């Protein structure tokens, strides 16, 4: 078994390094250490949920674990998009949820049509991670200009291009790895290239639609608040 091959010395060394890092950080900034521990705990909880659902997918081989995986990734993506918003997350909940749902449908549907189910879990998750990273930046820009109506109006109309650029950055790193994995799996070079190009196109479409929906709903909320 793979577990029996894990080095106890290596695991102990990692644990010691973590403890040393925590002590050093506590010495310099105890408040930052508490924040990091909260984030670490949330990450562990997310990984536990992810591992449980992935285990179900590979054990059951039916449709409902895949649906559960789609919903789990969508939920985590929405949570990470709302994480930087702090006190105004309720105002952003519906715009972000609607935007990520549309992106999830486009990305997930494209991955299902282009790839076998055995590859769907990883590819869908990676593409949603790229979409989430771009959406987070859009939300951060919105919060930065929240108290400046003129800047907020300009941001609403001109944020799509920066968001698409942010989408392109992780895709440049992700797609070559996906392509290499397809080649190692026995897919022909031409077929793999076609699939990669289709997934890139679908991801850009999802990103643009998500950005338009989020910015449109945020703009409507801002107009209602200004009128009232």
mmCIF file of C-alpha atoms in Angstrom:
data_model
loop_
_atom_site.group_PDB
_atom_site.id
_atom_site.type_symbol
_atom_site.label_atom_id
_atom_site.label_comp_id
_atom_site.label_asym_id
_atom_site.label_seq_id
_atom_site.Cartn_x
_atom_site.Cartn_y
_atom_site.Cartn_z
ATOM 1 C CA UNK A 1 0.000 0.000 0.000
ATOM 2 C CA UNK A 2 1.119 3.576 -0.706
ATOM 3 C CA UNK A 3 0.436 4.603 2.893
ATOM 4 C CA UNK A 4 3.018 2.117 4.170
ATOM 5 C CA UNK A 5 5.622 3.776 1.929
ATOM 6 C CA UNK A 6 5.215 7.220 3.480
ATOM 7 C CA UNK A 7 8.329 8.128 5.423
ATOM 8 C CA UNK A 8 7.620 8.770 9.096
ATOM 9 C CA UNK A 9 10.777 10.876 9.250
ATOM 10 C CA UNK A 10 9.489 13.033 6.409
ATOM 11 C CA UNK A 11 6.099 13.469 8.061
ATOM 12 C CA UNK A 12 7.768 14.331 11.370
ATOM 13 C CA UNK A 13 10.018 16.887 9.638
ATOM 14 C CA UNK A 14 7.012 18.594 8.036
ATOM 15 C CA UNK A 15 5.235 18.717 11.407
ATOM 16 C CA UNK A 16 8.311 20.239 13.069
ATOM 17 C CA UNK A 17 8.636 22.860 10.334
ATOM 18 C CA UNK A 18 4.968 23.783 10.742
ATOM 19 C CA UNK A 19 5.408 24.197 14.499
ATOM 20 C CA UNK A 20 8.542 26.317 14.019
ATOM 21 C CA UNK A 21 6.786 28.518 11.462
ATOM 22 C CA UNK A 22 3.820 28.976 13.831
ATOM 23 C CA UNK A 23 6.115 29.949 16.711
ATOM 24 C CA UNK A 24 8.022 32.455 14.570
ATOM 25 C CA UNK A 25 4.791 33.976 13.243
ATOM 26 C CA UNK A 26 3.293 34.149 16.751
ATOM 27 C CA UNK A 27 6.385 36.032 17.907
ATOM 28 C CA UNK A 28 6.042 38.645 15.159
ATOM 29 C CA UNK A 29 2.243 38.850 14.724
ATOM 30 C CA UNK A 30 -0.084 36.786 16.890
ATOM 31 C CA UNK A 31 -3.213 38.140 15.205
ATOM 32 C CA UNK A 32 -1.955 37.035 11.802
ATOM 33 C CA UNK A 33 -1.239 33.566 13.207
ATOM 34 C CA UNK A 34 -4.851 33.236 14.360
ATOM 35 C CA UNK A 35 -6.106 34.244 10.928
ATOM 36 C CA UNK A 36 -3.822 31.725 9.260
ATOM 37 C CA UNK A 37 -5.004 28.981 11.609
ATOM 38 C CA UNK A 38 -8.620 29.781 10.730
ATOM 39 C CA UNK A 39 -7.811 29.586 7.018
ATOM 40 C CA UNK A 40 -5.875 26.350 7.576
ATOM 41 C CA UNK A 41 -8.807 24.846 9.461
ATOM 42 C CA UNK A 42 -11.224 25.863 6.714
ATOM 43 C CA UNK A 43 -8.899 24.317 4.132
ATOM 44 C CA UNK A 44 -8.753 21.046 6.060
ATOM 45 C CA UNK A 45 -12.549 20.978 6.334
ATOM 46 C CA UNK A 46 -12.884 21.618 2.602
ATOM 47 C CA UNK A 47 -10.398 18.881 1.798
ATOM 48 C CA UNK A 48 -12.325 16.451 4.004
ATOM 49 C CA UNK A 49 -15.518 17.205 2.048
ATOM 50 C CA UNK A 50 -13.690 16.958 -1.275
ATOM 51 C CA UNK A 51 -12.094 13.622 -0.365
ATOM 52 C CA UNK A 52 -15.449 12.218 0.768
ATOM 53 C CA UNK A 53 -17.218 13.193 -2.473
ATOM 54 C CA UNK A 54 -14.371 11.994 -4.699
ATOM 55 C CA UNK A 55 -14.386 8.676 -2.853
ATOM 56 C CA UNK A 56 -18.137 8.407 -3.476
ATOM 57 C CA UNK A 57 -17.680 9.136 -7.179
ATOM 58 C CA UNK A 58 -15.143 6.379 -7.656
ATOM 59 C CA UNK A 59 -17.078 3.949 -5.476
ATOM 60 C CA UNK A 60 -20.613 4.436 -6.803
ATOM 61 C CA UNK A 61 -20.054 5.136 -10.530
ATOM 62 C CA UNK A 62 -23.529 6.666 -10.780
ATOM 63 C CA UNK A 63 -24.807 10.108 -11.717
ATOM 64 C CA UNK A 64 -25.634 11.479 -8.279
ATOM 65 C CA UNK A 65 -22.053 11.615 -6.900
ATOM 66 C CA UNK A 66 -21.037 13.606 -9.997
ATOM 67 C CA UNK A 67 -23.914 16.013 -9.355
ATOM 68 C CA UNK A 68 -22.821 16.250 -5.734
ATOM 69 C CA UNK A 69 -19.278 17.062 -6.915
ATOM 70 C CA UNK A 70 -20.558 19.823 -9.221
ATOM 71 C CA UNK A 71 -22.572 21.381 -6.403
ATOM 72 C CA UNK A 72 -19.687 21.093 -3.926
ATOM 73 C CA UNK A 73 -17.219 22.837 -6.228
ATOM 74 C CA UNK A 74 -19.822 25.498 -7.029
ATOM 75 C CA UNK A 75 -20.467 26.091 -3.328
ATOM 76 C CA UNK A 76 -16.753 26.343 -2.526
ATOM 77 C CA UNK A 77 -16.208 28.726 -5.451
ATOM 78 C CA UNK A 78 -18.985 31.024 -4.227
ATOM 79 C CA UNK A 79 -17.575 30.950 -0.695
ATOM 80 C CA UNK A 80 -14.086 31.885 -1.883
ATOM 81 C CA UNK A 81 -15.479 34.708 -4.013
ATOM 82 C CA UNK A 82 -17.361 36.094 -1.007
ATOM 83 C CA UNK A 83 -14.472 35.614 1.425
ATOM 84 C CA UNK A 84 -12.785 39.013 0.755
ATOM 85 C CA UNK A 85 -16.098 40.900 1.031
ATOM 86 C CA UNK A 86 -16.332 40.680 4.841
ATOM 87 C CA UNK A 87 -19.288 42.785 6.029
ATOM 88 C CA UNK A 88 -20.984 43.245 2.623
ATOM 89 C CA UNK A 89 -21.069 39.588 1.602
ATOM 90 C CA UNK A 90 -24.868 39.492 1.860
ATOM 91 C CA UNK A 91 -25.115 42.238 -0.743
ATOM 92 C CA UNK A 92 -22.883 40.267 -3.098
ATOM 93 C CA UNK A 93 -24.367 36.825 -2.433
ATOM 94 C CA UNK A 94 -26.941 36.766 -5.241
ATOM 95 C CA UNK A 95 -24.788 38.422 -7.942
ATOM 96 C CA UNK A 96 -21.844 36.143 -7.214
ATOM 97 C CA UNK A 97 -24.034 33.028 -6.927
ATOM 98 C CA UNK A 98 -25.813 33.753 -10.220
ATOM 99 C CA UNK A 99 -22.530 34.487 -11.997
ATOM 100 C CA UNK A 100 -20.773 31.361 -10.719
ATOM 101 C CA UNK A 101 -23.823 29.180 -11.445
ATOM 102 C CA UNK A 102 -23.793 30.238 -15.098
ATOM 103 C CA UNK A 103 -20.047 29.714 -15.256
ATOM 104 C CA UNK A 104 -20.438 26.302 -13.626
ATOM 105 C CA UNK A 105 -23.049 25.247 -16.195
ATOM 106 C CA UNK A 106 -20.907 26.332 -19.150
ATOM 107 C CA UNK A 107 -17.649 24.896 -17.807
ATOM 108 C CA UNK A 108 -19.186 21.698 -16.426
ATOM 109 C CA UNK A 109 -21.300 21.043 -19.503
ATOM 110 C CA UNK A 110 -18.339 21.576 -21.829
ATOM 111 C CA UNK A 111 -16.135 19.283 -19.758
ATOM 112 C CA UNK A 112 -18.813 16.578 -19.780
ATOM 113 C CA UNK A 113 -19.229 16.789 -23.548
ATOM 114 C CA UNK A 114 -15.502 16.897 -24.349
ATOM 115 C CA UNK A 115 -14.091 14.445 -21.810
ATOM 116 C CA UNK A 116 -14.902 11.046 -20.319
ATOM 117 C CA UNK A 117 -16.367 11.044 -16.830
ATOM 118 C CA UNK A 118 -13.118 9.646 -15.431
ATOM 119 C CA UNK A 119 -11.401 12.941 -16.298
ATOM 120 C CA UNK A 120 -14.349 15.209 -15.509
ATOM 121 C CA UNK A 121 -13.653 15.692 -11.786
ATOM 122 C CA UNK A 122 -10.170 17.116 -12.116
ATOM 123 C CA UNK A 123 -10.731 19.168 -15.288
ATOM 124 C CA UNK A 124 -13.983 20.738 -14.059
ATOM 125 C CA UNK A 125 -12.383 21.625 -10.731
ATOM 126 C CA UNK A 126 -9.349 23.261 -12.338
ATOM 127 C CA UNK A 127 -11.449 25.316 -14.769
ATOM 128 C CA UNK A 128 -13.727 26.442 -11.928
ATOM 129 C CA UNK A 129 -10.631 27.439 -9.948
ATOM 130 C CA UNK A 130 -9.539 29.662 -12.860
ATOM 131 C CA UNK A 131 -13.005 31.200 -13.043
ATOM 132 C CA UNK A 132 -13.048 31.754 -9.278
ATOM 133 C CA UNK A 133 -9.663 33.513 -9.320
ATOM 134 C CA UNK A 134 -10.879 35.941 -11.985
ATOM 135 C CA UNK A 135 -14.188 36.572 -10.206
ATOM 136 C CA UNK A 136 -12.419 37.267 -6.902
ATOM 137 C CA UNK A 137 -10.397 40.005 -8.559
ATOM 138 C CA UNK A 138 -13.572 41.519 -9.999
ATOM 139 C CA UNK A 139 -15.177 41.540 -6.546
ATOM 140 C CA UNK A 140 -12.047 43.099 -5.021
ATOM 141 C CA UNK A 141 -12.136 45.858 -7.653
ATOM 142 C CA UNK A 142 -15.814 46.434 -6.907
ATOM 143 C CA UNK A 143 -15.138 46.770 -3.179
ATOM 144 C CA UNK A 144 -12.229 49.130 -3.839
ATOM 145 C CA UNK A 145 -14.520 51.495 -5.760
ATOM 146 C CA UNK A 146 -17.595 50.927 -3.602
ATOM 147 C CA UNK A 147 -17.618 54.444 -2.144
ATOM 148 C CA UNK A 148 -16.703 56.196 -5.396
ATOM 149 C CA UNK A 149 -19.778 56.310 -7.685
ATOM 150 C CA UNK A 150 -17.888 57.559 -10.754
ATOM 151 C CA UNK A 151 -15.119 54.984 -10.396
ATOM 152 C CA UNK A 152 -17.715 52.277 -9.705
ATOM 153 C CA UNK A 153 -19.599 53.154 -12.893
ATOM 154 C CA UNK A 154 -16.398 53.033 -14.937
ATOM 155 C CA UNK A 155 -15.381 49.763 -13.279
ATOM 156 C CA UNK A 156 -18.741 48.216 -14.105
ATOM 157 C CA UNK A 157 -18.325 48.940 -17.812
ATOM 158 C CA UNK A 158 -14.603 48.199 -18.163
ATOM 159 C CA UNK A 159 -13.894 45.286 -15.819
ATOM 160 C CA UNK A 160 -14.526 42.474 -18.295
ATOM 161 C CA UNK A 161 -11.215 42.838 -20.117
ATOM 162 C CA UNK A 162 -9.099 42.663 -16.919
ATOM 163 C CA UNK A 163 -11.189 39.711 -15.771
ATOM 164 C CA UNK A 164 -10.577 37.865 -19.054
ATOM 165 C CA UNK A 165 -6.862 38.580 -18.711
ATOM 166 C CA UNK A 166 -6.911 37.140 -15.212
ATOM 167 C CA UNK A 167 -8.623 34.065 -16.610
ATOM 168 C CA UNK A 168 -5.919 33.692 -19.256
ATOM 169 C CA UNK A 169 -3.056 33.655 -16.753
ATOM 170 C CA UNK A 170 -3.913 30.378 -14.953
ATOM 171 C CA UNK A 171 -5.129 28.790 -18.200
ATOM 172 C CA UNK A 172 -1.690 29.252 -19.724
ATOM 173 C CA UNK A 173 -0.292 27.122 -16.899
ATOM 174 C CA UNK A 174 -3.150 24.637 -16.602
ATOM 175 C CA UNK A 175 -3.820 23.693 -20.217
ATOM 176 C CA UNK A 176 -0.306 22.442 -21.055
ATOM 177 C CA UNK A 177 -0.481 20.133 -18.033
ATOM 178 C CA UNK A 178 -3.908 18.922 -19.142
ATOM 179 C CA UNK A 179 -2.606 18.327 -22.652
ATOM 180 C CA UNK A 180 0.406 16.399 -21.338
ATOM 181 C CA UNK A 181 -1.886 14.261 -19.193
ATOM 182 C CA UNK A 182 -4.048 13.466 -22.209
ATOM 183 C CA UNK A 183 -1.005 12.427 -24.223
ATOM 184 C CA UNK A 184 0.185 10.195 -21.366
ATOM 185 C CA UNK A 185 -3.299 8.682 -21.276
ATOM 186 C CA UNK A 186 -3.022 7.596 -24.909
ATOM 187 C CA UNK A 187 -4.989 10.381 -26.606
ATOM 188 C CA UNK A 188 -3.692 11.375 -30.037
ATOM 189 C CA UNK A 189 -1.932 14.731 -30.320
ATOM 190 C CA UNK A 190 -4.548 16.205 -32.643
ATOM 191 C CA UNK A 191 -7.526 15.009 -30.594
ATOM 192 C CA UNK A 192 -5.956 16.334 -27.409
ATOM 193 C CA UNK A 193 -5.286 19.703 -29.012
ATOM 194 C CA UNK A 194 -8.886 19.988 -30.204
ATOM 195 C CA UNK A 195 -10.235 19.179 -26.737
ATOM 196 C CA UNK A 196 -7.902 21.700 -25.090
ATOM 197 C CA UNK A 197 -8.941 24.448 -27.520
ATOM 198 C CA UNK A 198 -12.621 23.659 -26.924
ATOM 199 C CA UNK A 199 -12.159 23.835 -23.154
ATOM 200 C CA UNK A 200 -10.275 27.137 -23.432
ATOM 201 C CA UNK A 201 -13.094 28.583 -25.555
ATOM 202 C CA UNK A 202 -15.757 27.325 -23.136
ATOM 203 C CA UNK A 203 -13.848 28.752 -20.175
ATOM 204 C CA UNK A 204 -13.601 32.174 -21.777
ATOM 205 C CA UNK A 205 -17.325 32.110 -22.554
ATOM 206 C CA UNK A 206 -18.106 31.139 -18.958
ATOM 207 C CA UNK A 207 -15.833 33.886 -17.674
ATOM 208 C CA UNK A 208 -17.410 36.592 -19.839
ATOM 209 C CA UNK A 209 -20.964 35.506 -18.986
ATOM 210 C CA UNK A 210 -20.167 35.338 -15.266
ATOM 211 C CA UNK A 211 -18.562 38.776 -15.375
ATOM 212 C CA UNK A 212 -21.470 40.329 -17.259
ATOM 213 C CA UNK A 213 -24.044 38.847 -14.870
ATOM 214 C CA UNK A 214 -22.158 39.823 -11.715
ATOM 215 C CA UNK A 215 -21.397 43.366 -12.872
ATOM 216 C CA UNK A 216 -24.943 43.896 -14.173
ATOM 217 C CA UNK A 217 -26.531 42.787 -10.899
ATOM 218 C CA UNK A 218 -24.058 44.817 -8.850
ATOM 219 C CA UNK A 219 -24.766 47.872 -10.991
ATOM 220 C CA UNK A 220 -28.525 47.468 -10.475
ATOM 221 C CA UNK A 221 -28.001 47.188 -6.725
ATOM 222 C CA UNK A 222 -25.898 50.342 -6.743
ATOM 223 C CA UNK A 223 -28.572 52.238 -8.711
ATOM 224 C CA UNK A 224 -31.308 51.122 -6.298
ATOM 225 C CA UNK A 225 -29.213 52.171 -3.304
ATOM 226 C CA UNK A 226 -28.486 55.551 -4.898
ATOM 227 C CA UNK A 227 -32.176 56.156 -5.722
ATOM 228 C CA UNK A 228 -33.314 55.268 -2.216
#
